[in-house]
XYZ file of C-alpha atoms in Angstrom:
693
model
C 0.000 0.000 0.000
C 1.113 3.558 -0.585
C 1.159 6.267 1.988
C -2.057 7.224 3.745
C -4.136 10.027 2.274
C -3.483 13.214 4.222
C -6.523 15.228 5.238
C -4.932 18.224 6.974
C -6.283 21.571 5.824
C -4.138 23.767 3.602
C -4.147 26.467 6.277
C -2.016 24.251 8.502
C 0.317 23.526 5.592
C 0.612 27.256 4.964
C 1.856 27.787 8.507
C 4.506 25.103 8.044
C 5.844 26.734 4.881
C 5.656 30.250 6.280
C 7.686 29.260 9.323
C 10.257 27.405 7.217
C 10.771 29.991 4.482
C 9.981 33.359 6.048
C 13.606 34.458 6.212
C 14.374 33.163 2.716
C 11.607 35.111 1.004
C 10.151 32.107 -0.853
C 6.575 32.079 -2.119
C 4.309 31.504 0.870
C 1.662 29.283 -0.665
C 0.277 25.913 0.490
C 2.902 23.236 1.127
C 2.538 19.524 0.576
C 5.651 17.663 1.688
C 5.417 14.425 3.624
C 4.183 15.987 6.813
C 7.595 17.284 7.911
C 8.860 20.812 8.421
C 11.412 20.724 5.599
C 11.845 23.839 3.495
C 9.796 23.495 0.345
C 10.044 24.978 -3.101
C 7.428 25.295 -5.822
C 8.663 24.489 -9.339
C 6.451 25.277 -12.334
C 6.635 22.525 -14.971
C 3.744 23.853 -17.060
C 2.165 27.310 -16.760
C 0.877 30.197 -18.828
C 2.238 33.271 -17.056
C 2.182 35.557 -20.071
C 5.456 37.297 -20.861
C 7.059 35.968 -17.655
C 6.942 32.310 -18.659
C 4.879 30.150 -20.969
C 5.062 26.389 -21.341
C 1.683 24.762 -21.869
C 0.094 21.412 -22.572
C -3.604 20.524 -23.092
C -3.195 17.273 -21.188
C -1.173 16.099 -18.196
C -0.548 12.386 -17.715
C 0.797 11.350 -14.327
C 1.924 7.879 -13.316
C 2.788 6.324 -9.966
C 3.162 2.854 -8.522
C 1.002 1.900 -5.540
C -2.064 3.716 -4.305
C -1.821 7.472 -4.462
C -4.058 10.315 -3.476
C -5.701 13.512 -4.625
C -6.716 16.432 -2.404
C -8.425 19.795 -2.839
C -7.483 23.075 -1.203
C -10.401 22.721 1.209
C -9.537 19.191 2.238
C -11.617 17.021 -0.112
C -9.651 13.869 -0.881
C -9.916 10.679 -2.873
C -7.760 7.688 -3.782
C -6.330 7.237 -7.276
C -5.659 3.673 -8.451
C -2.085 2.658 -9.247
C -0.895 3.404 -12.776
C -1.678 6.390 -14.965
C -4.151 9.215 -14.489
C -4.860 12.053 -16.881
C -5.828 15.648 -16.167
C -7.272 18.406 -18.338
C -8.824 21.849 -17.906
C -12.489 22.550 -18.482
C -13.326 24.880 -21.341
C -14.478 25.100 -24.945
C -14.043 21.961 -27.025
C -15.372 20.406 -30.192
C -17.330 17.188 -29.718
C -16.380 15.265 -32.834
C -18.468 12.116 -32.532
C -20.093 9.508 -30.277
C -20.001 5.842 -31.213
C -20.135 2.363 -29.724
C -17.354 1.260 -32.086
C -13.880 1.836 -30.602
C -12.119 1.320 -33.946
C -14.085 4.147 -35.549
C -13.351 6.546 -32.674
C -9.685 5.512 -32.517
C -9.222 5.957 -36.275
C -10.614 9.498 -36.090
C -8.408 10.264 -33.068
C -5.341 9.013 -34.916
C -6.044 11.350 -37.838
C -6.506 14.319 -35.504
C -3.284 13.640 -33.577
C -1.234 15.022 -36.465
C -3.190 18.312 -36.544
C -3.450 21.355 -34.274
C -6.820 20.062 -33.062
C -5.579 17.579 -30.481
C -8.011 14.743 -29.642
C -9.375 13.515 -26.312
C -11.158 10.169 -26.314
C -13.441 9.184 -23.424
C -15.487 6.088 -22.702
C -18.639 5.656 -20.603
C -20.772 2.590 -19.775
C -24.542 2.438 -19.221
C -27.316 -0.097 -19.840
C -24.706 -2.690 -20.771
C -23.378 -0.480 -23.569
C -19.992 1.188 -23.950
C -19.951 4.606 -25.578
C -16.846 6.347 -26.981
C -16.841 10.152 -27.082
C -14.207 11.992 -29.114
C -13.387 15.669 -28.510
C -10.718 18.154 -29.618
C -9.433 21.204 -27.752
C -9.354 23.153 -25.475
C -9.965 26.419 -27.285
C -9.679 29.854 -25.684
C -13.108 31.057 -26.850
C -16.334 29.703 -28.321
C -15.452 31.470 -31.575
C -12.117 29.644 -31.848
C -13.877 26.348 -31.148
C -16.391 27.243 -33.865
C -13.562 27.773 -36.339
C -12.182 24.355 -35.433
C -15.445 22.601 -36.305
C -14.840 22.840 -40.067
C -11.235 21.658 -39.745
C -12.205 18.689 -37.595
C -15.080 17.751 -39.874
C -12.765 17.724 -42.881
C -10.030 15.682 -41.131
C -12.325 12.998 -39.704
C -14.958 12.977 -42.467
C -14.677 9.233 -43.174
C -15.439 8.291 -39.549
C -18.294 10.713 -38.813
C -21.040 8.643 -40.469
C -23.451 11.563 -40.646
C -22.595 13.070 -37.249
C -21.737 16.756 -37.173
C -19.059 18.075 -34.801
C -20.406 20.684 -32.370
C -18.931 23.229 -29.966
C -19.176 22.341 -26.270
C -18.509 24.501 -23.221
C -18.512 24.575 -19.442
C -22.121 25.670 -18.785
C -23.707 22.750 -16.899
C -26.571 21.698 -14.684
C -26.099 20.000 -11.336
C -28.251 17.041 -10.330
C -28.247 15.844 -6.714
C -25.622 15.261 -4.036
C -24.226 11.827 -3.253
C -22.003 10.411 -0.536
C -20.179 7.986 -2.837
C -18.869 7.804 -6.375
C -20.951 4.683 -6.992
C -24.202 6.540 -6.230
C -23.209 9.382 -8.530
C -22.356 6.925 -11.309
C -25.780 5.312 -10.992
C -27.458 8.716 -11.420
C -25.176 9.404 -14.370
C -26.212 6.162 -16.075
C -29.882 7.049 -15.665
C -29.440 10.440 -17.330
C -27.331 8.978 -20.145
C -30.025 6.365 -20.790
C -32.409 9.273 -21.336
C -30.016 10.634 -23.966
C -28.210 13.351 -21.992
C -24.488 13.847 -21.522
C -23.675 13.460 -17.825
C -20.711 12.644 -15.596
C -19.955 12.303 -11.901
C -18.128 15.148 -10.190
C -16.140 15.324 -6.972
C -16.988 18.635 -5.307
C -13.911 20.507 -4.156
C -15.604 22.455 -1.356
C -14.454 20.135 1.439
C -17.839 18.416 1.776
C -16.437 15.101 0.532
C -19.614 14.842 -1.582
C -20.202 13.884 -5.207
C -22.703 15.295 -7.655
C -23.637 14.791 -11.311
C -23.168 17.507 -13.901
C -25.395 17.386 -16.956
C -24.699 18.901 -20.350
C -21.787 20.848 -21.772
C -23.418 23.984 -23.120
C -21.388 26.739 -24.738
C -23.742 29.547 -23.593
C -26.296 30.399 -20.899
C -29.105 30.341 -23.471
C -28.120 26.860 -24.607
C -28.064 25.727 -20.961
C -31.536 27.137 -20.329
C -32.940 25.200 -23.282
C -31.269 22.018 -22.035
C -32.771 22.448 -18.549
C -36.240 22.822 -19.997
C -35.812 19.733 -22.166
C -34.593 17.544 -19.283
C -37.363 18.655 -16.925
C -39.957 17.998 -19.611
C -38.731 14.529 -20.560
C -37.335 13.185 -17.285
C -39.386 12.973 -14.088
C -37.989 13.477 -10.599
C -34.757 15.229 -11.570
C -33.880 18.284 -9.469
C -31.635 20.550 -11.537
C -29.718 23.730 -10.723
C -26.897 25.571 -12.525
C -23.466 24.221 -11.570
C -22.082 27.766 -11.661
C -18.456 28.420 -10.724
C -18.338 25.887 -7.903
C -15.082 23.988 -8.110
C -15.388 20.415 -9.247
C -13.360 17.525 -10.550
C -15.147 15.844 -13.449
C -14.441 12.117 -13.305
C -14.305 10.327 -16.635
C -12.603 7.330 -18.181
C -9.892 8.091 -20.729
C -9.771 5.685 -23.685
C -7.084 7.513 -25.617
C -3.869 6.135 -24.176
C -3.421 4.184 -27.409
C -5.031 4.513 -30.826
C -4.308 0.866 -31.646
C -6.018 -0.870 -28.745
C -8.279 0.088 -25.873
C -6.215 1.139 -22.847
C -8.139 3.134 -20.276
C -7.176 5.326 -17.335
C -8.990 7.697 -14.976
C -9.361 11.187 -16.417
C -9.997 14.192 -14.199
C -11.098 17.526 -15.656
C -10.593 20.509 -13.365
C -13.534 22.906 -13.540
C -14.531 26.094 -11.777
C -12.936 29.419 -10.899
C -9.717 29.086 -8.883
C -10.115 25.292 -8.701
C -6.953 23.348 -7.960
C -6.057 19.874 -6.776
C -3.003 18.288 -5.265
C -1.791 14.896 -6.446
C 0.153 13.412 -3.567
C 3.287 11.535 -4.487
C 4.469 8.160 -3.354
C 7.954 7.221 -2.236
C 8.768 6.172 -5.794
C 7.913 9.589 -7.217
C 5.417 10.778 -9.834
C 6.152 10.419 -13.536
C 5.017 13.262 -15.823
C 4.632 11.777 -19.295
C 4.410 15.150 -21.069
C 7.645 16.316 -19.386
C 9.885 13.831 -21.206
C 8.673 10.940 -19.014
C 10.605 12.335 -16.038
C 9.865 11.227 -12.497
C 9.696 13.777 -9.681
C 9.816 13.684 -5.909
C 7.176 15.486 -3.853
C 3.638 16.338 -4.899
C 1.983 17.867 -7.972
C -0.444 20.772 -7.827
C -2.727 21.087 -10.860
C -4.774 24.210 -11.529
C -6.017 26.468 -14.306
C -4.048 29.683 -14.869
C -4.980 32.098 -17.675
C -7.164 29.406 -19.214
C -4.395 26.787 -19.421
C -3.397 23.848 -17.269
C -0.691 24.645 -14.741
C 1.458 21.973 -13.112
C 3.602 22.839 -10.095
C 5.910 20.375 -8.367
C 5.994 21.047 -4.615
C 9.121 19.410 -3.260
C 11.560 19.647 -0.377
C 14.249 22.200 -1.234
C 17.167 19.835 -0.592
C 15.578 17.133 -2.764
C 15.060 19.733 -5.493
C 18.796 20.450 -5.304
C 19.642 16.748 -5.761
C 18.198 17.117 -9.254
C 19.379 20.653 -10.045
C 23.037 20.026 -9.233
C 22.969 16.766 -11.200
C 21.412 18.556 -14.191
C 23.665 21.617 -14.089
C 27.108 19.958 -13.788
C 28.709 16.557 -14.347
C 28.523 14.170 -11.384
C 32.084 13.030 -12.255
C 33.453 16.439 -11.229
C 35.378 16.815 -7.955
C 33.283 16.854 -4.780
C 34.279 20.461 -4.018
C 32.948 21.619 -7.404
C 29.651 19.820 -6.705
C 29.439 21.550 -3.331
C 30.011 24.908 -5.027
C 27.073 24.246 -7.339
C 24.883 23.076 -4.437
C 25.415 26.262 -2.420
C 25.005 28.529 -5.451
C 21.827 26.740 -6.590
C 20.340 26.827 -3.075
C 21.082 30.558 -2.771
C 19.607 31.311 -6.168
C 16.426 29.339 -5.455
C 15.815 30.921 -2.062
C 16.284 34.409 -3.459
C 13.587 34.106 -6.138
C 10.581 34.880 -3.925
C 7.311 35.164 -5.882
C 8.955 35.678 -9.259
C 6.661 33.238 -11.074
C 3.489 34.008 -9.086
C 2.315 30.432 -8.619
C 5.869 29.145 -8.185
C 9.286 30.202 -6.983
C 11.141 28.858 -10.019
C 10.563 27.046 -13.302
C 12.242 23.824 -14.370
C 14.246 25.287 -17.273
C 17.482 27.278 -17.411
C 15.353 30.423 -17.143
C 15.760 29.521 -13.462
C 17.873 26.379 -13.056
C 17.806 23.085 -14.943
C 15.574 20.638 -13.038
C 14.972 17.175 -14.482
C 13.472 15.367 -11.511
C 14.908 12.128 -10.194
C 16.498 11.280 -13.555
C 19.441 13.632 -12.908
C 20.092 12.520 -9.329
C 23.385 10.836 -8.454
C 24.934 9.543 -5.226
C 27.941 11.898 -5.496
C 25.656 14.868 -6.074
C 23.383 13.886 -3.191
C 26.404 13.688 -0.882
C 27.532 17.176 -1.946
C 24.073 18.653 -1.332
C 23.802 16.934 2.064
C 27.316 18.061 3.055
C 26.327 21.711 2.485
C 22.732 21.443 3.778
C 21.293 24.888 4.492
C 24.399 26.793 3.363
C 23.881 29.925 1.285
C 25.910 32.839 -0.088
C 25.130 36.087 1.746
C 26.248 39.667 1.338
C 25.081 42.640 3.375
C 22.896 40.350 5.453
C 20.901 39.129 2.438
C 21.010 35.939 0.405
C 22.732 36.562 -2.908
C 20.954 35.739 -6.157
C 23.905 33.515 -6.991
C 23.676 33.472 -10.775
C 26.070 31.248 -12.673
C 26.955 30.241 -16.206
C 28.682 27.314 -17.818
C 32.023 28.915 -18.705
C 33.324 32.470 -18.342
C 35.942 32.093 -21.078
C 38.847 32.955 -18.773
C 37.325 36.017 -17.113
C 33.876 36.547 -15.606
C 31.645 39.353 -16.799
C 31.192 42.735 -15.190
C 27.528 43.615 -14.481
C 27.716 46.423 -17.060
C 28.327 43.759 -19.725
C 25.195 41.779 -18.885
C 22.185 43.305 -17.053
C 23.562 46.380 -15.270
C 22.935 45.079 -11.744
C 24.662 43.387 -8.813
C 27.712 45.639 -8.488
C 29.718 44.814 -5.366
C 28.979 41.098 -5.370
C 29.538 40.576 -9.097
C 32.579 41.844 -10.929
C 35.020 40.593 -13.532
C 37.578 38.220 -11.996
C 40.069 35.821 -13.535
C 38.709 32.354 -14.224
C 41.668 30.214 -15.289
C 39.872 26.979 -14.528
C 37.595 27.524 -17.529
C 40.249 25.956 -19.733
C 39.482 22.594 -18.097
C 36.574 22.362 -20.570
C 39.127 21.597 -23.306
C 40.773 18.624 -21.601
C 40.837 15.522 -23.799
C 39.210 17.150 -26.832
C 40.512 16.513 -30.332
C 42.076 19.195 -32.521
C 40.809 20.277 -35.933
C 42.700 21.599 -38.972
C 41.362 24.779 -40.563
C 42.073 24.171 -44.248
C 41.748 25.953 -47.596
C 40.703 23.973 -50.693
C 41.766 24.875 -54.230
C 38.146 25.826 -54.951
C 38.462 28.685 -52.474
C 36.285 26.958 -49.857
C 37.663 26.848 -46.329
C 36.552 24.614 -43.483
C 37.639 22.232 -40.748
C 38.760 18.578 -40.713
C 39.182 16.611 -37.489
C 42.770 15.532 -36.769
C 42.039 11.780 -36.812
C 41.036 12.091 -40.492
C 44.171 13.973 -41.546
C 47.510 12.834 -43.000
C 50.411 15.290 -42.890
C 52.310 16.010 -46.148
C 55.887 17.166 -46.513
C 55.037 19.774 -49.142
C 54.357 23.388 -48.202
C 53.123 26.533 -49.922
C 55.516 29.248 -51.017
C 54.454 31.182 -47.906
C 55.517 28.242 -45.752
C 52.025 26.981 -44.892
C 51.708 23.217 -44.358
C 49.657 20.915 -46.545
C 47.627 17.834 -45.599
C 45.381 15.258 -47.197
C 42.800 12.889 -45.713
C 42.782 9.161 -44.955
C 39.269 8.155 -46.069
C 36.936 8.628 -49.011
C 34.385 11.432 -48.819
C 35.848 12.967 -45.683
C 33.679 15.852 -44.490
C 34.997 19.390 -44.386
C 32.934 21.109 -41.682
C 32.021 24.817 -41.492
C 33.249 24.981 -37.875
C 35.482 22.673 -35.780
C 32.560 20.653 -34.494
C 30.319 17.895 -35.834
C 26.815 19.331 -36.227
C 24.349 16.658 -37.261
C 21.902 19.255 -38.633
C 24.486 21.183 -40.688
C 25.743 19.984 -44.059
C 29.535 19.876 -44.661
C 30.942 22.613 -46.889
C 32.794 20.018 -48.992
C 33.945 16.395 -49.156
C 37.485 15.420 -50.171
C 39.336 12.196 -50.873
C 42.845 10.838 -50.183
C 45.418 12.487 -52.437
C 43.662 15.836 -52.533
C 46.023 18.397 -51.058
C 44.672 21.221 -48.921
C 46.454 24.146 -47.232
C 46.514 24.350 -43.426
C 45.557 27.811 -42.173
C 45.561 26.922 -38.468
C 44.999 24.163 -35.943
C 42.425 24.636 -33.176
C 40.798 22.627 -30.402
C 37.297 21.343 -31.099
C 34.706 24.015 -30.306
C 33.766 23.735 -26.649
C 32.486 25.746 -23.713
C 35.802 27.590 -23.368
C 36.751 28.374 -27.001
C 34.461 28.183 -30.013
C 33.799 29.167 -33.615
C 30.354 29.902 -35.087
C 29.253 30.698 -38.650
C 29.591 31.414 -41.421
C 26.532 33.687 -41.343
C 25.342 35.570 -44.402
C 23.988 39.101 -44.223
C 20.444 37.761 -44.721
C 20.800 35.238 -41.893
C 22.066 37.863 -39.458
C 19.354 40.357 -40.380
C 16.738 37.684 -39.699
C 18.062 36.888 -36.210
C 18.530 40.607 -35.433
C 14.899 41.359 -36.271
C 13.056 42.702 -33.221
C 16.118 42.604 -30.971
C 17.627 46.017 -31.689
C 16.328 49.426 -30.652
C 17.619 50.986 -33.871
C 16.665 50.388 -37.502
C 18.489 47.612 -39.316
C 20.332 48.165 -42.620
C 19.039 46.521 -45.795
C 22.231 44.436 -45.941
C 25.405 44.031 -43.890
C 28.761 44.474 -45.603
C 30.910 45.036 -42.485
C 30.403 43.934 -38.906
C 32.667 44.662 -35.951
C 32.747 44.981 -32.174
C 33.024 48.730 -31.577
C 32.894 48.827 -27.754
C 33.990 46.319 -25.126
C 33.467 46.066 -21.394
C 35.982 45.432 -18.588
C 36.253 41.703 -19.345
C 36.430 42.205 -23.118
C 32.790 41.316 -23.805
C 30.949 43.149 -26.556
C 29.055 46.238 -25.404
C 28.349 47.475 -28.925
C 28.410 45.868 -32.357
C 28.456 48.038 -35.478
C 27.103 47.104 -38.919
C 28.246 49.221 -41.888
C 29.627 51.706 -39.372
C 26.277 52.128 -37.538
C 25.675 50.714 -34.013
C 23.230 47.807 -33.614
C 21.851 49.032 -30.282
C 20.271 46.496 -27.902
C 18.596 46.906 -24.501
C 21.143 44.760 -22.674
C 24.591 43.876 -23.984
C 23.955 40.172 -23.319
C 21.171 40.324 -25.937
C 23.876 40.129 -28.636
C 24.110 36.379 -27.904
C 20.638 35.684 -29.302
C 20.602 38.614 -31.735
C 23.639 37.338 -33.644
C 22.540 33.809 -34.402
C 22.627 32.214 -30.957
C 26.240 32.743 -29.910
C 27.503 30.988 -26.755
C 28.735 34.274 -25.199
C 29.437 37.939 -25.941
C 33.189 37.477 -25.548
C 33.945 37.257 -29.274
C 35.728 38.657 -32.330
C 34.182 38.896 -35.797
C 35.922 37.958 -39.038
C 34.435 38.873 -42.395
C 35.424 36.104 -44.808
C 35.313 38.429 -47.800
C 37.270 41.357 -46.409
C 40.603 42.239 -44.860
C 42.509 45.264 -43.621
C 45.917 46.346 -44.949
C 48.321 48.352 -42.831
C 50.349 50.574 -45.149
C 53.929 51.725 -44.732
C 52.554 55.153 -43.828
C 50.615 53.681 -40.907
C 47.203 54.085 -42.541
C 44.721 51.198 -42.580
C 42.796 50.383 -45.736
C 39.861 47.958 -45.880
C 39.739 45.604 -48.868
C 37.044 43.216 -50.068
C 37.157 40.096 -52.228
C 39.977 37.724 -53.094
C 40.582 38.857 -56.673
C 42.403 41.975 -57.769
C 44.628 42.273 -54.714
C 48.156 43.564 -55.335
C 50.669 40.873 -54.399
C 54.390 41.634 -53.993
C 56.606 38.634 -54.805
C 60.278 38.025 -55.621
C 59.499 38.560 -59.310
C 57.688 41.842 -58.759
C 54.141 43.067 -58.164
C 51.253 41.056 -59.523
C 47.487 40.775 -59.142
C 45.657 37.961 -57.357
C 43.124 36.118 -59.537
C 42.438 33.038 -57.408
C 39.197 31.957 -55.762
C 40.660 32.663 -52.337
C 43.413 34.873 -51.062
C 45.448 33.872 -48.001
C 46.375 36.814 -45.815
C 48.704 36.646 -42.844
C 48.732 38.895 -39.796
C 51.856 40.314 -38.194
C 51.872 37.420 -35.702
C 51.803 34.800 -38.469
C 48.084 33.915 -38.271
C 46.673 32.980 -41.691
C 43.134 33.140 -42.988
C 41.404 32.897 -46.348
C 39.609 35.808 -47.987
C 36.828 34.640 -50.298
C 34.734 36.326 -52.958
C 31.444 36.306 -51.014
C 31.165 38.153 -47.691
C 30.057 36.068 -44.700
C 30.857 36.448 -41.013
C 32.611 34.114 -38.600
C 32.480 34.585 -34.815
C 35.486 33.390 -32.812
C 34.822 33.494 -29.104
C 35.311 32.223 -25.592
C 32.931 31.175 -22.848
C 29.380 29.847 -22.696
C 26.617 31.844 -21.025
C 26.262 35.353 -19.665
C 29.503 34.989 -17.678
C 28.213 36.769 -14.553
C 29.005 35.277 -11.142
C 30.083 31.652 -10.819
C 31.691 29.892 -13.761
C 30.837 26.192 -13.462
C 33.846 25.037 -15.458
C 36.002 27.549 -13.618
C 34.904 26.051 -10.305
C 35.744 22.599 -11.641
C 39.220 23.791 -12.637
C 39.833 25.346 -9.223
C 38.630 22.172 -7.492
C 41.087 20.191 -9.642
C 43.835 22.432 -8.253
C 42.805 21.646 -4.674
C 40.704 24.670 -3.679
C 37.776 23.995 -1.298
C 34.214 25.006 -2.130
C 34.043 28.032 0.168
C 37.221 29.535 -1.308
C 35.869 28.996 -4.815
C 32.529 30.623 -3.974
C 34.214 33.657 -2.405
C 36.379 34.035 -5.523
C 33.371 34.310 -7.801
C 31.046 36.195 -5.417
C 32.899 39.177 -4.013
C 32.312 40.560 -0.487
C 30.298 37.463 0.377
C 30.191 34.937 3.194
C 28.970 31.342 3.287
C 26.364 30.971 6.035
C 24.305 28.016 7.247
C 20.712 29.212 7.661
């Protein structure tokens, strides 16, 4: 048997959470841990919070082993059988068809699964018959549901057999009050036998009573007509409007598979401010729609802004077991894991009511949180060893932000979001280079066609021949060896060329595979950059980009301003350049135009040149003109690159993330050198102390 169903009122739970989290500033909403006084955190998995956060699903499928429970805010509770249970929000839908033939209903559902009109298939039994009811939706308004009717009718035309899809809504009549689900189901069967849609409902008012709701009208007028029809044709039925009273509609879901009948309980949450708590078991709760992940703690399900909201309410330390395991590698030194544990705990406790119904979300908008799937014994030990410890400055918990890799030096607040001065500043982060350990090198090569790209070292054979400028040449060891646009295998990006053994190519440079510390991105055309810049700058964009350069840098060298054709591409925050310029790992970068170069004359003047052809070349035999597909230019320090006919842009950078605060790879590097976790934290968070709350 699973754990006993808890019947304590939410007011008592509120006191527990308030006492535990008052000093931390966490969201003081009902708590649901296993009856202990552990600090709790609320993590939004699905929610529609407008511009703050939006991740929605029309259906939530939960799964647990053993008997589990469900409870309302006012104390109503019921047992859920072991296995899967599905949840949806009440609202406007399209009722596609009703049939006693499962194959017909399943075939229509299968067709609709590939469209925007997602199907829901229910089953109900009465008078020895089994009825299958297929719906689509939800839809935000009756008008949107009306528009869906034509689409649904066209998609499922072959299965409708004369039935016409109709819009349904949440206007219903209430019939009776019953002390058990069985009594409510008997009343439901009687109404269905008379030809009316009906279903049992658990009332969420704390009465522990059931009722039957009849109909699914889309308007008050439609409901009034239904009431008159029922009272005229059915004797002894006492009907009243269901109104906004919170209820949990109990149905049987038949849509777990479109190939064979597999049923599960289906609960539709209805009514203003209605919410229910699904109480977890010791083995956790699996959320099918969240990549089949299993979570500790309980799940609160409600309706927010018309969409289903799912919040995981879990003990803070158990939340950290998952976060630390998701944010860094469990193979890292114990001190690095402790660093992440303290930083993640501090960040979480500092969030307060940021997400209204939750303290944090489960994505990197807050911190990565993957449930029990990212837990690990080493991580758990690190979290337990630092239990309750936080970073504080000036008597307050620090919002201990972190990023993957600072690229050798952390960011100054002015380079990111213009906040946090005093605690956050640019400091050296030598340990970031640990991200390159064990990675292969790549050769940056130039083909005779003028194309340049990268070949991984294990595919390369060195040649003894060199160019007149002294550049090495190589060939490859296998047929159709890929020449990649950057020194990294990207499964979704086509190679720029394929070459075979015997084909000689010129080596421009040799670099480590792109990683969190050092990377290359591109080439990007003018059109591609203008597309990603759209809507992200506060100034007008040019019609095309011929030159692109970093025109201002911050204290750590990160880009504060990027100029196109000599005009600044102004953004609200400097860190916005990461997404604005094609999704770059960081703003610590240089830009190379593949079709342009700068010449420093004997008089000290700089002249910009474009294209590979027509360049004046001084050789032993005199001055000539370049006419090749690509021109190799060398800098004063001996670095070579190819200048091509077409202008594209390459970004060569360091670091991964905003770079503010803790560098995860930097912490790993410092731990490798023997530093303890408190020393590492104080290096990255200035003027801070580590305190056990």
